[in-house]
Coordinates of C-alpha atoms in Angstrom, one line a residue:
Chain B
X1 CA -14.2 -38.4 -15.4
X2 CA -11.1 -36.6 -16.3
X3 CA -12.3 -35.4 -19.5
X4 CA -15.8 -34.1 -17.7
X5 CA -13.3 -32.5 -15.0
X6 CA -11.0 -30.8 -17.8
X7 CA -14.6 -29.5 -19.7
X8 CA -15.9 -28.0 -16.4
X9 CA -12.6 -26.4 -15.3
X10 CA -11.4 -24.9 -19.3
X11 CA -15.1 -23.6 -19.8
X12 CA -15.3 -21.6 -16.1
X13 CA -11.7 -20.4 -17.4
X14 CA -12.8 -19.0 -20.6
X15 CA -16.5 -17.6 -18.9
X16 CA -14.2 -15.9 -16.0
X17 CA -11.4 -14.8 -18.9
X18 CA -14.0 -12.8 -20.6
X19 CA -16.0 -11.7 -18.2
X20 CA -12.5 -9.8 -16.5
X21 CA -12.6 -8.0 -20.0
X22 CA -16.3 -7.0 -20.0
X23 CA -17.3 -6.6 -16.9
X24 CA -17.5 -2.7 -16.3
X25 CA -17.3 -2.6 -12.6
X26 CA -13.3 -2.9 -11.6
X27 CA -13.3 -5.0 -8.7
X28 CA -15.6 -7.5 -10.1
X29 CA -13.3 -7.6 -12.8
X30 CA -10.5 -8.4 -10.0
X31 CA -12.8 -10.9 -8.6
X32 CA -13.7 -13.1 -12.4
X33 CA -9.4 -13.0 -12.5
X34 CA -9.2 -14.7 -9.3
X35 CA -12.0 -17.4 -10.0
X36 CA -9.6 -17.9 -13.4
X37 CA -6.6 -18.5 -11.7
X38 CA -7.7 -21.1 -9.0
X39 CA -10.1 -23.0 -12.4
X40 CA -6.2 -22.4 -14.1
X41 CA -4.7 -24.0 -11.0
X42 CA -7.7 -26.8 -11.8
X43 CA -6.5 -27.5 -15.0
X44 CA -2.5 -28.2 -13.0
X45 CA -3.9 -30.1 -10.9
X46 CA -5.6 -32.6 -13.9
X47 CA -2.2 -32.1 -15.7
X48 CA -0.6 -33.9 -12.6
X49 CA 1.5 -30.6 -12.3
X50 CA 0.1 -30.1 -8.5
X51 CA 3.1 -28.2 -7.5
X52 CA 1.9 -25.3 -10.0
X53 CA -1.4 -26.0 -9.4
X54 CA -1.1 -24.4 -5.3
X55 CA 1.5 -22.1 -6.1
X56 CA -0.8 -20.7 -8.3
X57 CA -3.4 -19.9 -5.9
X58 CA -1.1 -19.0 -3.3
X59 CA 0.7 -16.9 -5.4
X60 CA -1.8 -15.1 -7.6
X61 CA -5.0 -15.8 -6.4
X62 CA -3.8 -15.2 -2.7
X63 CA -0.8 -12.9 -2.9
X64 CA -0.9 -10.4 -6.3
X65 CA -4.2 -10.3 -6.8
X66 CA -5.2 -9.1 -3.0
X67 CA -2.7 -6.3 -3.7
X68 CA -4.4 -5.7 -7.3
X69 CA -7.9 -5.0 -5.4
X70 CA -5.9 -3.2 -2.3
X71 CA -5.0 -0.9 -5.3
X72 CA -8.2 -0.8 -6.9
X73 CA -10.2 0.3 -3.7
X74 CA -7.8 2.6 -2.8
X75 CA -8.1 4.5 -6.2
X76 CA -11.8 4.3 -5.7
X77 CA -12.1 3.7 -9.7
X78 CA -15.6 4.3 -10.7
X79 CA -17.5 2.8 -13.3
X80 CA -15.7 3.4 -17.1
X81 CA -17.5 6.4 -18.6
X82 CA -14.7 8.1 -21.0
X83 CA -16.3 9.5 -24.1
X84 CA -14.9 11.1 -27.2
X85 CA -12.1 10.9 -29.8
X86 CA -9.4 8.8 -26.8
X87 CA -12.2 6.3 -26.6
X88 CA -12.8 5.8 -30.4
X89 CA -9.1 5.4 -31.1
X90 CA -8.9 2.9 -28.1
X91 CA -11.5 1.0 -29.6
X92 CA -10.0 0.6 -32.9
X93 CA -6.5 -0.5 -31.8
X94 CA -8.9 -2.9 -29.9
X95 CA -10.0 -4.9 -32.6
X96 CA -7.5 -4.5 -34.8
X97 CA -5.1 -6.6 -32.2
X98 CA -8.5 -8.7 -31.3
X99 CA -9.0 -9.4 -35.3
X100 CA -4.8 -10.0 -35.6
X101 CA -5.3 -12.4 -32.1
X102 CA -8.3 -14.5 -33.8
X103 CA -6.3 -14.6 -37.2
X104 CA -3.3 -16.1 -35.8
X105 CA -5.7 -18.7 -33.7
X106 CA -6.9 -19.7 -36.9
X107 CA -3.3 -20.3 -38.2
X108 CA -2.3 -22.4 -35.7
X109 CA -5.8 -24.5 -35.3
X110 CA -5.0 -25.4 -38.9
X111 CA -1.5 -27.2 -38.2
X112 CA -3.0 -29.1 -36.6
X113 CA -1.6 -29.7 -32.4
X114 CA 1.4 -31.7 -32.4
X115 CA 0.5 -33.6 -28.7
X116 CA 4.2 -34.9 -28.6
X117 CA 5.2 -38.3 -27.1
X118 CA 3.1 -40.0 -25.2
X119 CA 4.7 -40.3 -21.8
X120 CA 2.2 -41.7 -19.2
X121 CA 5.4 -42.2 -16.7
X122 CA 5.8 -39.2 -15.9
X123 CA 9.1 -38.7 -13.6
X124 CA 8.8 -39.1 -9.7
X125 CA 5.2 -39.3 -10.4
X126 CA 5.2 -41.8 -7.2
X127 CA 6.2 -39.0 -4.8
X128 CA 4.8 -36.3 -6.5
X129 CA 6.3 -33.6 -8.5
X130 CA 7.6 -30.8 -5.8
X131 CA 11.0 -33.3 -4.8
X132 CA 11.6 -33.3 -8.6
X133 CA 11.0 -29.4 -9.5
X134 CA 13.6 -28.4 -6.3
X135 CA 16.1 -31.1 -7.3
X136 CA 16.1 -30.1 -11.1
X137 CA 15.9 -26.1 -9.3
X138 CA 18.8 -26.6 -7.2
X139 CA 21.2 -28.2 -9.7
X140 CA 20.6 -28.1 -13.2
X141 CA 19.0 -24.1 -13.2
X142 CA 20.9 -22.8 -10.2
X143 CA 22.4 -20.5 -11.6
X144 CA 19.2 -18.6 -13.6
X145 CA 17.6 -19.6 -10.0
X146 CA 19.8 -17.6 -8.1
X147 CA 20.2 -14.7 -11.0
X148 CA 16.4 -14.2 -10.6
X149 CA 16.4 -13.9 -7.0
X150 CA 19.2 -11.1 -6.9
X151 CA 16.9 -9.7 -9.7
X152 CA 14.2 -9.7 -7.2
X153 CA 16.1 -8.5 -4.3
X154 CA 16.8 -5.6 -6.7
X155 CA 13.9 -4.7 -7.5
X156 CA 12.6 -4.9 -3.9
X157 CA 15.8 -2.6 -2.5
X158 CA 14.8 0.2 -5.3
X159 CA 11.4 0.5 -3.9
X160 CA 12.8 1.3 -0.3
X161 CA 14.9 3.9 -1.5
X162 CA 12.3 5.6 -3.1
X163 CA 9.7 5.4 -0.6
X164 CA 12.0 6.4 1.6
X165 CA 13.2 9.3 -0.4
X166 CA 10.1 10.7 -0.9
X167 CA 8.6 10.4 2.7
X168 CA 11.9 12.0 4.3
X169 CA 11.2 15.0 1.7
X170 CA 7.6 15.1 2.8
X171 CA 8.9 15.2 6.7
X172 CA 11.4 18.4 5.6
X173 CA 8.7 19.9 3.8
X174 CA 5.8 18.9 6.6
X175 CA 8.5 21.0 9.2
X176 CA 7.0 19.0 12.5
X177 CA 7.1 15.6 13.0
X178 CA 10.0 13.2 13.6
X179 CA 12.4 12.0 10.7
X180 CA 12.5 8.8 9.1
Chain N
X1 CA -25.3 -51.5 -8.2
X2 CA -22.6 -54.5 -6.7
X3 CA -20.9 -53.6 -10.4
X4 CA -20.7 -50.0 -9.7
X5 CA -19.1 -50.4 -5.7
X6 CA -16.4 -52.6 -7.1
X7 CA -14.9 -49.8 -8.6
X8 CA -12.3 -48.3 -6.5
X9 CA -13.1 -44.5 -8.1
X10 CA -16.4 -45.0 -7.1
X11 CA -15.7 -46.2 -3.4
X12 CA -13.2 -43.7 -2.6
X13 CA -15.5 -40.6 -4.0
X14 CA -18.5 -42.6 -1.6
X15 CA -16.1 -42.5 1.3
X16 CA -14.6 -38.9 1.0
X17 CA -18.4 -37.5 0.7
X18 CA -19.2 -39.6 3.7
X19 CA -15.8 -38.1 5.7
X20 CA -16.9 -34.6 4.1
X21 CA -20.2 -34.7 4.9
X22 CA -19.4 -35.7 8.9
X23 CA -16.7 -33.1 9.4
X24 CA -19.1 -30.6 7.9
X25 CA -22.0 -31.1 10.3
X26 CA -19.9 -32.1 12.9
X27 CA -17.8 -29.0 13.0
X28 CA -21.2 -27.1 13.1
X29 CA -21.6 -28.4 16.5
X30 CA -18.2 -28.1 17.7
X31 CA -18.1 -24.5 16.7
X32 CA -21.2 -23.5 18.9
X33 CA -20.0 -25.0 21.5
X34 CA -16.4 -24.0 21.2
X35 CA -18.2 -20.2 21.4
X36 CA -19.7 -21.9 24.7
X37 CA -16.4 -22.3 26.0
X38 CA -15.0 -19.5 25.1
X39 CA -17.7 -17.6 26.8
X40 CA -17.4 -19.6 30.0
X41 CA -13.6 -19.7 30.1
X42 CA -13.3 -15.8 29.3
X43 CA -16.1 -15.3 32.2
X44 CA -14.1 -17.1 34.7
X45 CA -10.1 -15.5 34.0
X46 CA -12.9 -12.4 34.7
X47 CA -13.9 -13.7 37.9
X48 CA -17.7 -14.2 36.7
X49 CA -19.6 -17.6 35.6
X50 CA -20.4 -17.3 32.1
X51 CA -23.8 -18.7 30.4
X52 CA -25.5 -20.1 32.8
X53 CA -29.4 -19.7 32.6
X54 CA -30.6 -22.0 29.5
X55 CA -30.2 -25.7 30.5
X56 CA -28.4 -27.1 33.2
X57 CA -24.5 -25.6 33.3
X58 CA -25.8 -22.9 30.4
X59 CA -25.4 -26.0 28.2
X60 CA -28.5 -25.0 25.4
X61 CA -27.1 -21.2 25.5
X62 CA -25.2 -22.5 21.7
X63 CA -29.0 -23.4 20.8
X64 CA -30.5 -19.8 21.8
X65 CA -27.9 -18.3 20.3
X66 CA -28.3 -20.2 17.0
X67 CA -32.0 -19.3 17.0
X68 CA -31.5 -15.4 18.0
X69 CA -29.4 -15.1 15.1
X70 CA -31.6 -16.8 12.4
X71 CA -34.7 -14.5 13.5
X72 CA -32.8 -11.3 13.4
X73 CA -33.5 -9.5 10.3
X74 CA -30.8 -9.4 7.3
X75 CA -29.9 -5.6 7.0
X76 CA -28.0 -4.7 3.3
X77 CA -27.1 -1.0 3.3
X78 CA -28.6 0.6 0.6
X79 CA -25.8 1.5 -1.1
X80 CA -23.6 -1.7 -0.6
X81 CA -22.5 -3.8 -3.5
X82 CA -25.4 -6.6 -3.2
X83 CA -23.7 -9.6 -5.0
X84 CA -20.2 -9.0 -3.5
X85 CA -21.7 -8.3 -0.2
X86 CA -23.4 -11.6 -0.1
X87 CA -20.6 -13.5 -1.6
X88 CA -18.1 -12.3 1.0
X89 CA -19.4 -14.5 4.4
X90 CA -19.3 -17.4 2.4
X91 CA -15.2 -17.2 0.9
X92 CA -15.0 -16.5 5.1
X93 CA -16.1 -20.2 6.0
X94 CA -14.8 -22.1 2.5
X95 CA -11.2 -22.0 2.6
X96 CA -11.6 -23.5 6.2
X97 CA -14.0 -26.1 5.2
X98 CA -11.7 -27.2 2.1
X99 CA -8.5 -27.4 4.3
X100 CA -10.3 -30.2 6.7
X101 CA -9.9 -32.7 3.7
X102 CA -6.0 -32.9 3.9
X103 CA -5.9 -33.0 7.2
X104 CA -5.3 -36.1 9.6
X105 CA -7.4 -36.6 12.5
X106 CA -6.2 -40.4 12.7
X107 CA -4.4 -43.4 11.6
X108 CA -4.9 -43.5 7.7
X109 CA -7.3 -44.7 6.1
X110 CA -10.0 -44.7 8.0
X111 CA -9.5 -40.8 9.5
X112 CA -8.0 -38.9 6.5
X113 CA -10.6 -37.9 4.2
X114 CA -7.4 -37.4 1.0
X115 CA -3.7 -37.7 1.4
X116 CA -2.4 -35.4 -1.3
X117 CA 0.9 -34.7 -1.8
X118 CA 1.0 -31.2 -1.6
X119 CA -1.2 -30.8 1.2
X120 CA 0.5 -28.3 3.2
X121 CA 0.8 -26.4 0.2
X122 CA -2.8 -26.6 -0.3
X123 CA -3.4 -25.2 3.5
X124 CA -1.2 -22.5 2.9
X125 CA -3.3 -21.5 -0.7
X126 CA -6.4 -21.7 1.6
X127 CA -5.4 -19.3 4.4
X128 CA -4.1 -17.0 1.5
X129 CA -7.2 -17.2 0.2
X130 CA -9.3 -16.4 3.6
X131 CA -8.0 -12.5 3.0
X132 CA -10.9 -12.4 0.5
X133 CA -13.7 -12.6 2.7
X134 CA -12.5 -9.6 5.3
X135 CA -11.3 -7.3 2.9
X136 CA -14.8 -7.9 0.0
X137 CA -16.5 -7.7 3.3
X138 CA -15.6 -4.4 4.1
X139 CA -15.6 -2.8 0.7
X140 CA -19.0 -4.6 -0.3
X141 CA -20.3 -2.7 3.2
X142 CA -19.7 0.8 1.7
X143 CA -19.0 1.8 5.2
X144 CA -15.6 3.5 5.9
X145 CA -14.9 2.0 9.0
X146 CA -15.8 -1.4 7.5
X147 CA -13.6 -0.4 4.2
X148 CA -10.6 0.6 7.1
X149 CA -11.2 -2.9 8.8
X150 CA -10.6 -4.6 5.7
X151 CA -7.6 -2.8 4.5
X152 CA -6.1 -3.3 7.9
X153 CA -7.0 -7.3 7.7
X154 CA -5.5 -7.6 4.5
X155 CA -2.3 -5.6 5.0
X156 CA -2.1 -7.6 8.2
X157 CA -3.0 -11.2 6.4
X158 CA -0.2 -10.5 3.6
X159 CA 2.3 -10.0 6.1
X160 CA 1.9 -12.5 8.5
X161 CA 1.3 -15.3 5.5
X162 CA 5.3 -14.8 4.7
X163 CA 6.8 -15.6 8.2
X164 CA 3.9 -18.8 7.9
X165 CA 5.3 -20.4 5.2
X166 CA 8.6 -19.7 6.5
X167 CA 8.3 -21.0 9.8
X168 CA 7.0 -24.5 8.7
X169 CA 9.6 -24.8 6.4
X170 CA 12.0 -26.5 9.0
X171 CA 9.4 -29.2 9.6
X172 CA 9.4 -29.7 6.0
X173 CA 13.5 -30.3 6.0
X174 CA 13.4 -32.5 8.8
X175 CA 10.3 -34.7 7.5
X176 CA 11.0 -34.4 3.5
X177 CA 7.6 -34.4 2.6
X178 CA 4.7 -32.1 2.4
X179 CA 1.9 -34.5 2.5
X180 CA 0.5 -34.0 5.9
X181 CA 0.1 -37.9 6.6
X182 CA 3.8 -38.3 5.6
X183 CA 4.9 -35.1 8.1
X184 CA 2.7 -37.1 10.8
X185 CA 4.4 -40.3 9.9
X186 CA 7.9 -38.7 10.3
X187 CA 6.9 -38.1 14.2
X188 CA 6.1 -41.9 15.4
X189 CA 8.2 -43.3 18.2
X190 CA 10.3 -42.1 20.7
X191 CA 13.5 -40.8 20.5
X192 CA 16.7 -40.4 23.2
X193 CA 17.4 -37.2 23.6
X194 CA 20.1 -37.3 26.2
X195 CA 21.6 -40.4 28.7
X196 CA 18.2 -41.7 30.0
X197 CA 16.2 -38.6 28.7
X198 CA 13.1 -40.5 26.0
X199 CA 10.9 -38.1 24.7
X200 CA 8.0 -38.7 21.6
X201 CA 9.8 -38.3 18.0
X202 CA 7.4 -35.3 18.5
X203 CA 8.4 -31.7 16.2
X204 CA 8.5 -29.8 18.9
X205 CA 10.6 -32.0 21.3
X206 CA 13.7 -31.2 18.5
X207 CA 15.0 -28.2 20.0
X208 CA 15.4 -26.6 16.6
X209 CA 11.8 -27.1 15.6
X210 CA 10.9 -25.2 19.1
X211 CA 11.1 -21.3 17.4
X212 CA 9.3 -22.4 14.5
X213 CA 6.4 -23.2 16.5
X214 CA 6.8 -20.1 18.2
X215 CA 6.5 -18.2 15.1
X216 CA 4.0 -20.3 13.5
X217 CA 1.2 -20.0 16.8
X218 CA 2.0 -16.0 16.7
X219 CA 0.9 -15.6 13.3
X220 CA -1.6 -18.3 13.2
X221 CA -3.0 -15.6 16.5
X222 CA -2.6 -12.8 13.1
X223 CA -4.0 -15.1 10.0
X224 CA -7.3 -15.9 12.4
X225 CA -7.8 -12.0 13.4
X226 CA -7.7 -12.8 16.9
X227 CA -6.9 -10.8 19.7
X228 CA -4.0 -9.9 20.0
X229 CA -4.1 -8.9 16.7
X230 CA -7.9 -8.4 15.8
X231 CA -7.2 -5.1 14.2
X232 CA -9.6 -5.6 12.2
X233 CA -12.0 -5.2 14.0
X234 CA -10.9 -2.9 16.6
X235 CA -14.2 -1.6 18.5
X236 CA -11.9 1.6 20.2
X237 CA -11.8 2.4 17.0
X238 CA -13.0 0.9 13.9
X239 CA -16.9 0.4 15.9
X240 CA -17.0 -3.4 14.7
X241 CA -14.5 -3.3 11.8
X242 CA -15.4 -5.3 8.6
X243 CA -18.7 -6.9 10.3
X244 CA -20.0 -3.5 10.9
X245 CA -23.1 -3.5 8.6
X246 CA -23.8 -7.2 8.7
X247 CA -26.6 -9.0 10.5
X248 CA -27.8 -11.8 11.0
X249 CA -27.0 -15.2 9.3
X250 CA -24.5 -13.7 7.2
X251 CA -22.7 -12.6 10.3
X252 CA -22.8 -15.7 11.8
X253 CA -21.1 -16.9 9.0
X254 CA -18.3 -14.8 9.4
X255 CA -18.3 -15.9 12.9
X256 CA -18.1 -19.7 11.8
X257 CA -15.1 -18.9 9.8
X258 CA -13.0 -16.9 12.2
X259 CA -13.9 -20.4 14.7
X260 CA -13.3 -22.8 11.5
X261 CA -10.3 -20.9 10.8
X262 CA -9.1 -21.5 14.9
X263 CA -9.7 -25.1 14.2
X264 CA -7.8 -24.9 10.9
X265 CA -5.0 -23.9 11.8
X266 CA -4.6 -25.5 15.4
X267 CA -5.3 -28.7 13.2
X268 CA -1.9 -28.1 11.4
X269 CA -0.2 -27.1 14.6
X270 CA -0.8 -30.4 16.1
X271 CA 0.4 -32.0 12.8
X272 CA 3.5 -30.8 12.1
X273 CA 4.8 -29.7 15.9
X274 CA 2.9 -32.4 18.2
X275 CA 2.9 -35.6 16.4
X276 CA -0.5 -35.4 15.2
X277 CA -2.4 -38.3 16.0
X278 CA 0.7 -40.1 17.5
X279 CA 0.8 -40.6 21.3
X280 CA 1.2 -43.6 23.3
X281 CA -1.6 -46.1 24.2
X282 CA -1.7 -46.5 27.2
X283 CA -4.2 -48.9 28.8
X284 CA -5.3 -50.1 25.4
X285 CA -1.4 -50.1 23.8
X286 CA -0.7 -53.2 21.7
X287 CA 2.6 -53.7 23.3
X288 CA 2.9 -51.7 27.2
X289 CA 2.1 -48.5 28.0
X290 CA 4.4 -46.4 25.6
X291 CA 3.3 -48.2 22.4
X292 CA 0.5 -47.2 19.8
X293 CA -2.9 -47.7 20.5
X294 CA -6.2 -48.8 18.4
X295 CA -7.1 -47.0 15.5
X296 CA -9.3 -44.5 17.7
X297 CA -6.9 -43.8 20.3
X298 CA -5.1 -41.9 17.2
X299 CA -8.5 -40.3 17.2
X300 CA -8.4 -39.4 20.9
X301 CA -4.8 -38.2 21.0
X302 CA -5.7 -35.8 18.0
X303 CA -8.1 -34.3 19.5
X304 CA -7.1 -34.0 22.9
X305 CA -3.4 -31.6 21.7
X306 CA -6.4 -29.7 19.7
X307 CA -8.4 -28.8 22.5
X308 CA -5.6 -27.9 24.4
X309 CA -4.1 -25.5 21.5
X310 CA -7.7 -24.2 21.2
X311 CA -7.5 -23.4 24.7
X312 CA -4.7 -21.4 24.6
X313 CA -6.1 -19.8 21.4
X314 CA -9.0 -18.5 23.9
X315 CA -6.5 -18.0 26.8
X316 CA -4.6 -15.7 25.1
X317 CA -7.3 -13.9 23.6
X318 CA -8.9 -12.6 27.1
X319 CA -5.2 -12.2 28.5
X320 CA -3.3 -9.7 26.1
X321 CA -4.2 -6.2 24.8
X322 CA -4.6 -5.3 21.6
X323 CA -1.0 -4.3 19.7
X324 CA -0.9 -0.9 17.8
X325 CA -1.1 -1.2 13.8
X326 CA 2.1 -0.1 13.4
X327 CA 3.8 -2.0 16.3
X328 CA 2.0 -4.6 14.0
X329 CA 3.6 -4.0 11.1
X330 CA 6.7 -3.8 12.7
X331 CA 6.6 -6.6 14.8
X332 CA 5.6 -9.3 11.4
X333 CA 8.3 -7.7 9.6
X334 CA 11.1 -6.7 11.5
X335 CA 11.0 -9.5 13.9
X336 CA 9.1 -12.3 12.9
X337 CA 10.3 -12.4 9.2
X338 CA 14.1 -11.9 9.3
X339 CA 13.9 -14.8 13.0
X340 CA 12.0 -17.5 10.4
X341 CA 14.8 -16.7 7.5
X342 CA 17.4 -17.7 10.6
X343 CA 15.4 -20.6 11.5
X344 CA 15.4 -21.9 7.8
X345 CA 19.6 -21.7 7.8
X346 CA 20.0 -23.2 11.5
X347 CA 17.6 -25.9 10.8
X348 CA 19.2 -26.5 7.8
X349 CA 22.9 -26.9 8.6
X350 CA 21.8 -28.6 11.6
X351 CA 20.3 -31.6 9.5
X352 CA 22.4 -31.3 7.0
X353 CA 25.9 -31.6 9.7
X354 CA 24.2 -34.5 11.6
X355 CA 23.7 -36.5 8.0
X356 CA 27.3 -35.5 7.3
X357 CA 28.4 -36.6 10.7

């Protein structure tokens, strides 16, 4: 059952993977990436990881990758139809890192996959995994926890200053209207 | 075939698609008529009577309608986006659908279709992924205003998803769980308040779970797209918003969700504020009036805190006008966002000074 499970879910993965790569039309690209995380959050969910599994579709599938196709239909990207010398030189980095990719796959398949130990009790597998992951969060990585999030806050403070930069300068330059 | 029942994979996966399949057809019924009743109730706070010509009471009018809409014809524009365009009215009515398996309508077992641990979670990756359908919806359409209703929805639906998650987060100190069962176990009983003051171990009788409800039903107004905030599809402005080019079935679909979604979400209202299927007995308690009832009283409580939250869904909807987009804005971000943060840190030193106490 599990095994039939883990077939179904890795094979949509792989179908959905390569179809966001071919797929000419943008926002079905978007679309196939979606489908591949929530068949990703699947594969959690067999894994027992179910934590990861639904922060996985509420964070990608439902958060980043709504904002990915707001982008996408704001820039009103067309179908791909560059031509000429860019495309060629595009093409050949293309399979020289897709050749380099498939190389190194072939490496490693020949180890051999070391599976590890076999632990079938798997810790607070009773209550579920989300008690563990924030007790191990808030005491043992607290620190790179709380590092992360001022990283965040950074990051989020820098875009307000520049939007806000650059829509006060478009009010002086505008003349009417209101400031900020 | 005796060989095959007595494995207990095979029963539970028989029982869950027997659960499934009755919540699926049965919600079909109770959404028509829940458009019923929001048609009478929104006729009478109008002073005027509603349906009222097919059957007695206007009691068929659900059946007319059904029938209307599957004879209409099925318009595509002729330069819409086929595939995506008939993809989007169904991710409206899935996520919905999906959420009604973690939810408890009764006493477990025989009520809950799956107890996961993580079911909450699982609710809040559905509603995230309910954006879909509005905003593929309008850009399938290839109609501006339907393209503007969509952008709008999902702006909107991003926003007020953050002061969601926030605002049940208080519920989640106080219960320490996230499986939906557990949260409705966590509210059995009564508890004394003050001196002779009982009240049900209820969520929202703690007085620090009351604001989190608060914020939770305003955005749960937001995540469904109803008025007040059904910007959407705005008809001052927006002609019919993302549902402008469709028709017939497929916008009755869309329909469905938007009433699945109401359901949905007053569902988990009742679960993690009102006790969920908790209440007392009664004439048929086991022991007096205060203590639990049968199995399907659970049933009967559950139901009855749903129809009163789905009234007040409806209520509200044909009492308020329609907020501004950016009052909107404002409002999920300047208000409601930084009020759940507070929530998080009074809840939590609240708890954590009455454990230390």
């Amino acid at each position: 059952m599990l095994a039939a499970l883990f077939v179904g879910f890795a094979a949509l993965l792989v179908v959905t993977s390569l179809m966001v790569v071919l797929h000419k039309n943008p926002v079905t690209s978007a679309l196939f990436l979606v489908l591949a995380f929530c068949s990703l959050a699947g594969i959690y969910l067999l894994l027992r990881a179910e934590f990861l599994g639904m922060v996985q579709i509420v964070v990608y599938a439902g958060a980043i990758m709504v904002l990915f196709l707001f982008v996408i239909m704001y820039l009103n990207l067309q179908h791909d139809v560059e031509t000429g010398l860019q495309i060629a030189v595009r093409r050949g980095i293309g399979w020289f890192v897709g050749v380099l990719m498939l190389l190194t796959g072939a490496a490693l398949l020949k180890r051999g996959w070391a599976l590890g130990p076999a632990n079938e009790v798997l810790p607070g597998a009773e209550q579920g995994n989300v008690a563990a992951i924030g007790r191990v969060l808030y005491s043992r990585y607290l620190f790179p926890f709380e590092i992360t999030s001022i990283l965040l806050l950074v990051a989020m403070i820098g875009v307000i200053v520049i939007a806000r930069g650059r829509s006060r300068a478009h009010a002086a330059g505008g003349g009417a209207g209101g400031g900020a | 075939m005796a060989a095959l029942w007595s494995i207990p994979a095979v029963q539970a996966a028989t029982w869950a698609f027997v659960k499934a399949m009755i919540i699926l057809n049965g919600m079909l019924g109770v959404v028509s008529y829940l458009i019923y009743a929001e048609r009478k109730i929104c006729g009478h706070i109008q002073a005027r009577t509603g349906p009222n010509r097919v059957g007695p009471l206007g009691l068929l009018q659900p059946i007319a309608d059904v029938l209307k809409l599957l004879f209409k014809e099925e318009f595509v524009p002729a330069s819409a986006n086929k595939v995506i365009f008939f993809i989007a009215p169904i991710l409206a009515v899935f996520p919905a659908i999906v959420t009604f398996a973690v939810i408890p309508m009764g006493p477990p077992p025989m009520f809950v279709v799956t107890d996961i641990n993580v079911g909450l979670l699982l609710f809040l990756a559905m509603s995230s992924l309910g954006v879909y359908a509005i905003t593929l919806g309008g850009w399938a359409s290839n109609n501006k205003y339907a393209l503007l209703g969509g952008l709008r929805s999902s702006a909107q639906m991003i926003s007020y998803e953050l002061a969601m998650g926030l605002s049940t987060i208080p519920v989640l100190l106080k219960s320490g769980t996230l499986s939906l069962v557990g949260i409705v176990d966590r509210q059995a009983g009564w508890y004394q308040v003050i001196g002779p003051l009982w009240l049900p171990n209820w969520g929202i009788f703690h007085w620090y779970l009351v604001l989190p409800f608060v914020i939770f039903l305003i955005t749960a107004f937001a995540e469904t797209n109803r008025a007040p905030f059904d910007l959407p599809e705005a008809e001052g402005e927006l002609v019919a918003g993302f549902h402008t080019e469709y028709s017939s079935m497929k916008w009755a679909l869309f329909f469905l969700g938007e009433y699945m979604n109401m359901i949905v979400i007053s569902s988990i209202a009742v679960t993690l504020f009102f006790g969920g299927w908790h209440g007392p007995g009664l004439f048929f308690g086991t022991n007096g009036w205060l203590s639990e009832g049968p199995p399907w009283m659970g049933l009967v409580w559950y139901l009855v805190k749903l129809g009163a939250l789905m009234f007040f869904f409806i209520w509200v909807r044909w009492t308020f006008p329609r907020l501004r987009y950016d009052q909107l804005m404002g409002f999920g971000w300047k208000v409601l966002l930084p009020a759940s943060i507070v929530n998080v840190l009074i809840a939590a030193l609240w708890l954590y000074a009455r454990e230390v106490m």
